[in-house]
Amino acid sequence: MRIAINAEEAAKLVPDGASVMVAGFLGVGTPERLVEALVARGARGLTVIGNDTARPGLGIGKLIDAGCVARVVASHIGTNPVTQRKMLAGEIQVDLVPQGTLAERIRAGGAGLGGVLTPTGVGTAAADGKRVIELDGREFLLEPPLRADVALLHAHEADHFFNLAYRLTATNFNPVMALAADCVIAEADEVVPIGVIPPDAVRTSGILVDYLVARGR
Amino acid sequence: MRIAINAEEAAKLVPDGASVMVAGFLGVGTPERLVEALVARGARGLTVIGNDTARPGLGIGKLIDAGCVARVVASHIGTNPVTQRKMLAGEIQVDLVPQGTLAERIRAGGAGLGGVLTPTGVGTAAADGKRVIELDGREFLLEPPLRADVALLHAHEADHFFNLAYRLTATNFNPVMALAADCVIAEADEVVPIGVIPPDAVRTSGILVDYLVARGR
Amino acid sequence: MSMDAKELIARRVALELHNRTLVNLGIGLPTLVARYVPPGIRVAFQSENGILGFDTRPPEGMENPDLTDAGGSPISALPGAWSFDSATSFALIRGGHLDMTVLGGLQVDAAGRLANWMVPGRMVAGMGGAMDLVVGARRVVVAMQHAAKGEPKIVPELTLPPTAARRITLVVTDLAVIEPTDEGLLLRERAPGVTVDQIVAATGAQMLIRGTVPEMPIAPAPEGAPG
Amino acid sequence: MSMDAKELIARRVALELHNRTLVNLGIGLPTLVARYVPPGIRVAFQSENGILGFDTRPPEGMENPDLTDAGGSPISALPGAWSFDSATSFALIRGGHLDMTVLGGLQVDAAGRLANWMVPGRMVAGMGGAMDLVVGARRVVVAMQHAAKGEPKIVPELTLPPTAARRITLVVTDLAVIEPTDEGLLLRERAPGVTVDQIVAATGAQMLIRGTVPEMPIAPAPEGAPG
């Protein structure tokens, strides 16, 4: 059996200036207690990699509100006017990446691949500065793998070995981010004994999870 | 609800000379009834894409025994002396691919990616004739995506919509092959009503499965 | 018959649904298409945040915070649904497993290219999944108003940044159905009560007009619904 | 103490296991390492056909045809095991998530390169997962007999096709433990009762020998086992 840490301790594992993958899609599947602990710690200068920045007061939006973020790598920021405003004010750098390319770049980072060859973005602004590879007469963008110092995950269930299972559309970026960071921290809605999550239902092995955040008391 | 076909009808959907992905790892997770129906039909000239050719009398080995196969794309044929003998006799062409590269090439074929950039095989015979791409001072082989005319899958459970769930190490190549062929045919150990396999347990959606083989009577 | 422009567009697009296929509907107007699936047609709708086979919003109090659509709104799931991660979601999209995507549009040009993700000078939102959808779906149907503030949205050449290099399949507007072809934009159908001249006047690009242009058919309204 | 060469090698390799890491054991000799996991060390063993946390063969009659190791033999699974598809399996391997792989070897050369998948002129088997394992695992330990039929397997330069360009981490044989370094092959340890001269005589490549070479420690035999 392994020992969970509390959210405050977890937040100390994310240094200022770190690159942080935060799972979730408009806040669904985002570890809110971890995010709140980062805000409480007063984290600064983070590079946040995630699908979007949710809304003010929700998920990654809380980090944006609190001024924790220097740079965002995301597919969409249209739901968060604070991100947009801070981008225009030059307070946050925003790198926009097509959503499928973002998922695949993170997967490549975790799978030891040299990059992603995608047809998405060819002939658009997403191709700016990208290497184009022609294969059998078709053009593909060579997109680099993405990794981060830390990944923050949200699971439906975790067991005492830190195996994780996700639920419905809260799955999203969690499984790919679990492989793509040097330090993986997860929070779960429920914690269960080993064996309650059967082998075919485990989506992320506990061997990949460095820390589990204890349930709130 | 959809209608299952019998294995004999399924075998007619695989024309002589077709490329066929056959899931499984040393026969585990291979659809044996489909394989046997292909043998019974007297299929000829198939290109078989799979991890290995199992053993004589098992899985893909049955296709080799019966002379159905002209070409094999696999990571390993060492467990099947018949494949080795037919290769030396010039009856079967064998393309050997590192196992992780094989899985990833099939995934790329199903995911619309232009190829795979892998460090595996650099500086070895696996690099012969391959394009090498240098990224940040590291070399990667550019491996092309793999697709086939037909994929033959084995599932633990199928529901009436043809959703599939796999079991333990019989999962192996099934989920990636399900996306990488023009026609997908599955056989299952059990068939259950829709809803018995919950959304998080489905591994291949029925929308991707063209035909399900009825249970033997 | 009284119906607004959005309903008309949605009911026409619904006729493009093929039986037993996978379809992605963009946020906004395209979402309406799900209401008008013709009788006898069964499609699986995919939401790019990770579900196939979703259903409309559940009754109040039965929402699940772990089950939403790509706009973040609570949804339900049909029996037989499949939930999956983001990499798998875009493997489906990019890999050609979607028969069709229905997307909103800012501009379509004479070459059939779509712009729908960015207006320079305005607040940037990001492309989200739009670029992957336009590249990957077998058919891309653009559902949009024919004009915006009196300005044509169908133009000779895009003045807004393109979403993809690819030629889209069909444009359905409140005035017309237009198919980009090798020869140019082909005017296929006109909305009920709309003349070809009215369409030409509201269209910035040249169109091919061959013989009589028929009135657009539309899917029936579902039973119990007004209209 | 009496033990055969394979057991000696397996018990020495077992000391390389790090707590709470993921380890892949190749087919054959490397498989034996699992028997000698030192007390207090917990590792998860991965089998590349798709399971993490597997256990030894179950009792007769309790085998499951859907649960085998990479050699096709029936295995069991420990509580907390994870089963996954082949693409995920090699994402783990190639992505650097394995602390260690233990593989058999045909040759290791002075540069620390490994050949273990093919002998030209002999029946071809294929590389299986070996190339990915050597490229991807953080540490690659080669477990092999020091010589084959009197011929050294540790050679100045590979005469067999390499498995990867990468320098492996450690070679453990029935005579010695050798570490490939920037300066060359470093003789780290000698097997019980074996002299440095005997090792040098049985080794085809030049070795670095610094001071006294200690005898190799080995993991204890598990309780209840002979030896």
PDB file of N, CA, C and O in Angstrom, chain C residues 111-161:
ATOM      1  N   ALA C 111     -13.048  28.172 -54.260  1.00  0.00           N
ATOM      2  CA  ALA C 111     -12.335  26.903 -54.316  1.00  0.00           C
ATOM      3  C   ALA C 111     -12.904  25.901 -53.312  1.00  0.00           C
ATOM      4  O   ALA C 111     -12.436  24.767 -53.233  1.00  0.00           O
ATOM      5  N   GLY C 112     -13.893  26.334 -52.550  1.00  0.00           N
ATOM      6  CA  GLY C 112     -14.488  25.432 -51.563  1.00  0.00           C
ATOM      7  C   GLY C 112     -13.727  25.382 -50.258  1.00  0.00           C
ATOM      8  O   GLY C 112     -13.937  24.486 -49.435  1.00  0.00           O
ATOM      9  N   ARG C 113     -12.840  26.334 -50.043  1.00  0.00           N
ATOM     10  CA  ARG C 113     -12.112  26.363 -48.775  1.00  0.00           C
ATOM     11  C   ARG C 113     -12.942  27.050 -47.695  1.00  0.00           C
ATOM     12  O   ARG C 113     -13.689  27.996 -47.975  1.00  0.00           O
ATOM     13  N   LEU C 114     -12.747  26.593 -46.481  1.00  0.00           N
ATOM     14  CA  LEU C 114     -13.511  27.105 -45.342  1.00  0.00           C
ATOM     15  C   LEU C 114     -12.628  27.925 -44.408  1.00  0.00           C
ATOM     16  O   LEU C 114     -11.488  27.559 -44.133  1.00  0.00           O
ATOM     17  N   ALA C 115     -13.183  29.048 -43.942  1.00  0.00           N
ATOM     18  CA  ALA C 115     -12.561  29.780 -42.831  1.00  0.00           C
ATOM     19  C   ALA C 115     -13.590  29.816 -41.714  1.00  0.00           C
ATOM     20  O   ALA C 115     -14.726  30.267 -41.937  1.00  0.00           O
ATOM     21  N   ASN C 116     -13.236  29.307 -40.560  1.00  0.00           N
ATOM     22  CA  ASN C 116     -14.227  29.362 -39.467  1.00  0.00           C
ATOM     23  C   ASN C 116     -13.603  29.425 -38.078  1.00  0.00           C
ATOM     24  O   ASN C 116     -14.264  29.125 -37.095  1.00  0.00           O
ATOM     25  N   TRP C 117     -12.327  29.824 -38.012  1.00  0.00           N
ATOM     26  CA  TRP C 117     -11.759  29.776 -36.662  1.00  0.00           C
ATOM     27  C   TRP C 117     -11.171  31.087 -36.175  1.00  0.00           C
ATOM     28  O   TRP C 117     -10.913  31.228 -34.988  1.00  0.00           O
ATOM     29  N   MET C 118     -11.043  32.074 -37.033  1.00  0.00           N
ATOM     30  CA  MET C 118     -10.330  33.258 -36.570  1.00  0.00           C
ATOM     31  C   MET C 118     -10.626  34.473 -37.432  1.00  0.00           C
ATOM     32  O   MET C 118     -10.632  34.380 -38.668  1.00  0.00           O
ATOM     33  N   VAL C 119     -10.858  35.586 -36.778  1.00  0.00           N
ATOM     34  CA  VAL C 119     -10.991  36.861 -37.472  1.00  0.00           C
ATOM     35  C   VAL C 119      -9.871  37.760 -36.966  1.00  0.00           C
ATOM     36  O   VAL C 119      -9.873  38.158 -35.800  1.00  0.00           O
ATOM     37  N   PRO C 120      -8.865  38.035 -37.829  1.00  0.00           N
ATOM     38  CA  PRO C 120      -7.748  38.870 -37.372  1.00  0.00           C
ATOM     39  C   PRO C 120      -8.247  40.193 -36.792  1.00  0.00           C
ATOM     40  O   PRO C 120      -9.164  40.809 -37.341  1.00  0.00           O
ATOM     41  N   GLY C 121      -7.666  40.587 -35.697  1.00  0.00           N
ATOM     42  CA  GLY C 121      -8.068  41.837 -35.062  1.00  0.00           C
ATOM     43  C   GLY C 121      -9.120  41.639 -33.997  1.00  0.00           C
ATOM     44  O   GLY C 121      -9.272  42.450 -33.098  1.00  0.00           O
ATOM     45  N   ARG C 122      -9.880  40.543 -34.118  1.00  0.00           N
ATOM     46  CA  ARG C 122     -10.842  40.236 -33.062  1.00  0.00           C
ATOM     47  C   ARG C 122     -10.209  39.311 -32.035  1.00  0.00           C
ATOM     48  O   ARG C 122      -9.137  38.750 -32.252  1.00  0.00           O
ATOM     49  N   MET C 123     -10.899  39.129 -30.925  1.00  0.00           N
ATOM     50  CA  MET C 123     -10.412  38.258 -29.862  1.00  0.00           C
ATOM     51  C   MET C 123     -10.156  36.845 -30.418  1.00  0.00           C
ATOM     52  O   MET C 123     -11.014  36.264 -31.058  1.00  0.00           O
ATOM     53  N   VAL C 124      -8.990  36.320 -30.178  1.00  0.00           N
ATOM     54  CA  VAL C 124      -8.648  34.991 -30.668  1.00  0.00           C
ATOM     55  C   VAL C 124      -9.236  33.915 -29.745  1.00  0.00           C
ATOM     56  O   VAL C 124      -9.105  34.002 -28.532  1.00  0.00           O
ATOM     57  N   ALA C 125      -9.900  32.936 -30.350  1.00  0.00           N
ATOM     58  CA  ALA C 125     -10.467  31.844 -29.555  1.00  0.00           C
ATOM     59  C   ALA C 125      -9.610  30.586 -29.651  1.00  0.00           C
ATOM     60  O   ALA C 125      -9.454  29.855 -28.686  1.00  0.00           O
ATOM     61  N   GLY C 126      -9.069  30.326 -30.843  1.00  0.00           N
ATOM     62  CA  GLY C 126      -8.342  29.065 -31.050  1.00  0.00           C
ATOM     63  C   GLY C 126      -9.149  28.137 -31.936  1.00  0.00           C
ATOM     64  O   GLY C 126     -10.362  28.249 -32.040  1.00  0.00           O
ATOM     65  N   MET C 127      -8.447  27.221 -32.582  1.00  0.00           N
ATOM     66  CA  MET C 127      -9.104  26.344 -33.550  1.00  0.00           C
ATOM     67  C   MET C 127      -9.776  25.156 -32.913  1.00  0.00           C
ATOM     68  O   MET C 127     -10.584  24.498 -33.559  1.00  0.00           O
ATOM     69  N   GLY C 128      -9.493  24.877 -31.644  1.00  0.00           N
ATOM     70  CA  GLY C 128     -10.079  23.694 -31.011  1.00  0.00           C
ATOM     71  C   GLY C 128      -9.893  22.487 -31.898  1.00  0.00           C
ATOM     72  O   GLY C 128      -8.795  22.221 -32.390  1.00  0.00           O
ATOM     73  N   GLY C 129     -10.992  21.772 -32.162  1.00  0.00           N
ATOM     74  CA  GLY C 129     -10.901  20.578 -32.991  1.00  0.00           C
ATOM     75  C   GLY C 129     -11.240  20.827 -34.456  1.00  0.00           C
ATOM     76  O   GLY C 129     -11.247  19.888 -35.261  1.00  0.00           O
ATOM     77  N   ALA C 130     -11.501  22.092 -34.845  1.00  0.00           N
ATOM     78  CA  ALA C 130     -12.027  22.376 -36.187  1.00  0.00           C
ATOM     79  C   ALA C 130     -11.077  21.962 -37.310  1.00  0.00           C
ATOM     80  O   ALA C 130     -11.504  21.397 -38.316  1.00  0.00           O
ATOM     81  N   MET C 131      -9.789  22.231 -37.141  1.00  0.00           N
ATOM     82  CA  MET C 131      -8.848  21.898 -38.216  1.00  0.00           C
ATOM     83  C   MET C 131      -8.776  20.396 -38.442  1.00  0.00           C
ATOM     84  O   MET C 131      -8.722  19.927 -39.575  1.00  0.00           O
ATOM     85  N   ASP C 132      -8.775  19.621 -37.351  1.00  0.00           N
ATOM     86  CA  ASP C 132      -8.754  18.166 -37.481  1.00  0.00           C
ATOM     87  C   ASP C 132     -10.037  17.667 -38.139  1.00  0.00           C
ATOM     88  O   ASP C 132     -10.000  16.767 -38.971  1.00  0.00           O
ATOM     89  N   LEU C 133     -11.161  18.237 -37.747  1.00  0.00           N
ATOM     90  CA  LEU C 133     -12.445  17.800 -38.301  1.00  0.00           C
ATOM     91  C   LEU C 133     -12.507  18.050 -39.802  1.00  0.00           C
ATOM     92  O   LEU C 133     -12.961  17.203 -40.572  1.00  0.00           O
ATOM     93  N   VAL C 134     -12.057  19.213 -40.252  1.00  0.00           N
ATOM     94  CA  VAL C 134     -12.147  19.530 -41.682  1.00  0.00           C
ATOM     95  C   VAL C 134     -11.179  18.657 -42.482  1.00  0.00           C
ATOM     96  O   VAL C 134     -11.492  18.214 -43.583  1.00  0.00           O
ATOM     97  N   VAL C 135     -10.029  18.360 -41.900  1.00  0.00           N
ATOM     98  CA  VAL C 135      -9.067  17.498 -42.603  1.00  0.00           C
ATOM     99  C   VAL C 135      -9.532  16.043 -42.623  1.00  0.00           C
ATOM    100  O   VAL C 135      -9.367  15.338 -43.618  1.00  0.00           O
ATOM    101  N   GLY C 136     -10.156  15.608 -41.520  1.00  0.00           N
ATOM    102  CA  GLY C 136     -10.340  14.183 -41.338  1.00  0.00           C
ATOM    103  C   GLY C 136     -11.687  13.591 -41.733  1.00  0.00           C
ATOM    104  O   GLY C 136     -11.754  12.427 -42.134  1.00  0.00           O
ATOM    105  N   ALA C 137     -12.762  14.361 -41.602  1.00  0.00           N
ATOM    106  CA  ALA C 137     -14.077  13.777 -41.889  1.00  0.00           C
ATOM    107  C   ALA C 137     -14.205  13.510 -43.383  1.00  0.00           C
ATOM    108  O   ALA C 137     -13.709  14.275 -44.205  1.00  0.00           O
ATOM    109  N   ARG C 138     -14.884  12.422 -43.740  1.00  0.00           N
ATOM    110  CA  ARG C 138     -15.025  12.123 -45.167  1.00  0.00           C
ATOM    111  C   ARG C 138     -15.812  13.227 -45.860  1.00  0.00           C
ATOM    112  O   ARG C 138     -15.487  13.619 -46.964  1.00  0.00           O
ATOM    113  N   ARG C 139     -16.877  13.728 -45.214  1.00  0.00           N
ATOM    114  CA  ARG C 139     -17.648  14.828 -45.792  1.00  0.00           C
ATOM    115  C   ARG C 139     -17.735  15.964 -44.782  1.00  0.00           C
ATOM    116  O   ARG C 139     -18.035  15.739 -43.609  1.00  0.00           O
ATOM    117  N   VAL C 140     -17.468  17.161 -45.259  1.00  0.00           N
ATOM    118  CA  VAL C 140     -17.546  18.347 -44.406  1.00  0.00           C
ATOM    119  C   VAL C 140     -18.700  19.213 -44.902  1.00  0.00           C
ATOM    120  O   VAL C 140     -18.668  19.721 -46.031  1.00  0.00           O
ATOM    121  N   VAL C 141     -19.734  19.331 -44.083  1.00  0.00           N
ATOM    122  CA  VAL C 141     -20.883  20.155 -44.443  1.00  0.00           C
ATOM    123  C   VAL C 141     -20.828  21.427 -43.601  1.00  0.00           C
ATOM    124  O   VAL C 141     -20.749  21.364 -42.371  1.00  0.00           O
ATOM    125  N   VAL C 142     -20.849  22.557 -44.297  1.00  0.00           N
ATOM    126  CA  VAL C 142     -20.831  23.835 -43.601  1.00  0.00           C
ATOM    127  C   VAL C 142     -22.265  24.349 -43.504  1.00  0.00           C
ATOM    128  O   VAL C 142     -22.969  24.451 -44.513  1.00  0.00           O
ATOM    129  N   ALA C 143     -22.695  24.592 -42.287  1.00  0.00           N
ATOM    130  CA  ALA C 143     -24.049  25.069 -42.024  1.00  0.00           C
ATOM    131  C   ALA C 143     -23.934  26.494 -41.523  1.00  0.00           C
ATOM    132  O   ALA C 143     -23.408  26.730 -40.430  1.00  0.00           O
ATOM    133  N   MET C 144     -24.402  27.450 -42.355  1.00  0.00           N
ATOM    134  CA  MET C 144     -24.231  28.847 -41.937  1.00  0.00           C
ATOM    135  C   MET C 144     -25.261  29.747 -42.606  1.00  0.00           C
ATOM    136  O   MET C 144     -25.891  29.372 -43.594  1.00  0.00           O
ATOM    137  N   GLN C 145     -25.449  30.909 -42.043  1.00  0.00           N
ATOM    138  CA  GLN C 145     -26.255  31.945 -42.697  1.00  0.00           C
ATOM    139  C   GLN C 145     -25.559  32.324 -44.011  1.00  0.00           C
ATOM    140  O   GLN C 145     -24.332  32.330 -44.076  1.00  0.00           O
ATOM    141  N   HIS C 146     -26.382  32.643 -45.023  1.00  0.00           N
ATOM    142  CA  HIS C 146     -25.792  32.958 -46.326  1.00  0.00           C
ATOM    143  C   HIS C 146     -24.959  34.243 -46.282  1.00  0.00           C
ATOM    144  O   HIS C 146     -23.945  34.373 -46.962  1.00  0.00           O
ATOM    145  N   ALA C 147     -25.415  35.181 -45.465  1.00  0.00           N
ATOM    146  CA  ALA C 147     -24.707  36.463 -45.361  1.00  0.00           C
ATOM    147  C   ALA C 147     -24.653  36.893 -43.904  1.00  0.00           C
ATOM    148  O   ALA C 147     -25.447  36.432 -43.080  1.00  0.00           O
ATOM    149  N   ALA C 148     -23.692  37.732 -43.575  1.00  0.00           N
ATOM    150  CA  ALA C 148     -23.592  38.269 -42.219  1.00  0.00           C
ATOM    151  C   ALA C 148     -23.640  39.791 -42.311  1.00  0.00           C
ATOM    152  O   ALA C 148     -22.797  40.396 -42.965  1.00  0.00           O
ATOM    153  N   LYS C 149     -24.618  40.383 -41.660  1.00  0.00           N
ATOM    154  CA  LYS C 149     -24.778  41.848 -41.705  1.00  0.00           C
ATOM    155  C   LYS C 149     -24.749  42.369 -43.140  1.00  0.00           C
ATOM    156  O   LYS C 149     -24.053  43.357 -43.448  1.00  0.00           O
ATOM    157  N   GLY C 150     -25.452  41.655 -44.025  1.00  0.00           N
ATOM    158  CA  GLY C 150     -25.530  42.083 -45.413  1.00  0.00           C
ATOM    159  C   GLY C 150     -24.305  41.755 -46.258  1.00  0.00           C
ATOM    160  O   GLY C 150     -24.335  41.883 -47.481  1.00  0.00           O
ATOM    161  N   GLU C 151     -23.226  41.316 -45.619  1.00  0.00           N
ATOM    162  CA  GLU C 151     -22.014  40.968 -46.366  1.00  0.00           C
ATOM    163  C   GLU C 151     -22.043  39.496 -46.756  1.00  0.00           C
ATOM    164  O   GLU C 151     -22.300  38.648 -45.899  1.00  0.00           O
ATOM    165  N   PRO C 152     -21.720  39.157 -47.995  1.00  0.00           N
ATOM    166  CA  PRO C 152     -21.700  37.746 -48.383  1.00  0.00           C
ATOM    167  C   PRO C 152     -20.631  36.988 -47.615  1.00  0.00           C
ATOM    168  O   PRO C 152     -19.545  37.510 -47.366  1.00  0.00           O
ATOM    169  N   LYS C 153     -20.964  35.762 -47.236  1.00  0.00           N
ATOM    170  CA  LYS C 153     -19.978  34.888 -46.586  1.00  0.00           C
ATOM    171  C   LYS C 153     -19.386  33.909 -47.598  1.00  0.00           C
ATOM    172  O   LYS C 153     -18.415  33.205 -47.295  1.00  0.00           O
ATOM    173  N   ILE C 154     -20.018  33.853 -48.777  1.00  0.00           N
ATOM    174  CA  ILE C 154     -19.453  33.031 -49.854  1.00  0.00           C
ATOM    175  C   ILE C 154     -18.750  33.994 -50.801  1.00  0.00           C
ATOM    176  O   ILE C 154     -19.388  34.848 -51.425  1.00  0.00           O
ATOM    177  N   VAL C 155     -17.416  33.851 -50.842  1.00  0.00           N
ATOM    178  CA  VAL C 155     -16.569  34.904 -51.422  1.00  0.00           C
ATOM    179  C   VAL C 155     -15.660  34.324 -52.501  1.00  0.00           C
ATOM    180  O   VAL C 155     -15.428  33.117 -52.551  1.00  0.00           O
ATOM    181  N   PRO C 156     -15.131  35.173 -53.382  1.00  0.00           N
ATOM    182  CA  PRO C 156     -14.237  34.668 -54.426  1.00  0.00           C
ATOM    183  C   PRO C 156     -13.004  33.998 -53.839  1.00  0.00           C
ATOM    184  O   PRO C 156     -12.599  32.924 -54.244  1.00  0.00           O
ATOM    185  N   GLU C 157     -12.409  34.662 -52.865  1.00  0.00           N
ATOM    186  CA  GLU C 157     -11.235  34.086 -52.207  1.00  0.00           C
ATOM    187  C   GLU C 157     -11.277  34.455 -50.729  1.00  0.00           C
ATOM    188  O   GLU C 157     -11.621  35.584 -50.377  1.00  0.00           O
ATOM    189  N   LEU C 158     -10.908  33.508 -49.882  1.00  0.00           N
ATOM    190  CA  LEU C 158     -10.960  33.753 -48.434  1.00  0.00           C
ATOM    191  C   LEU C 158     -10.169  35.007 -48.090  1.00  0.00           C
ATOM    192  O   LEU C 158      -9.055  35.193 -48.557  1.00  0.00           O
ATOM    193  N   THR C 159     -10.762  35.880 -47.265  1.00  0.00           N
ATOM    194  CA  THR C 159      -9.989  36.981 -46.701  1.00  0.00           C
ATOM    195  C   THR C 159      -9.645  36.679 -45.239  1.00  0.00           C
ATOM    196  O   THR C 159      -8.848  37.369 -44.626  1.00  0.00           O
ATOM    197  N   LEU C 160     -10.272  35.640 -44.696  1.00  0.00           N
ATOM    198  CA  LEU C 160      -9.970  35.191 -43.329  1.00  0.00           C
ATOM    199  C   LEU C 160      -9.055  33.966 -43.392  1.00  0.00           C
ATOM    200  O   LEU C 160      -9.014  33.275 -44.398  1.00  0.00           O
ATOM    201  N   PRO C 161      -8.342  33.676 -42.308  1.00  0.00           N
ATOM    202  CA  PRO C 161      -7.414  32.529 -42.313  1.00  0.00           C
ATOM    203  C   PRO C 161      -8.168  31.208 -42.520  1.00  0.00           C
ATOM    204  O   PRO C 161      -9.158  30.946 -41.842  1.00  0.00           O
TER     205      PRO C 161
END
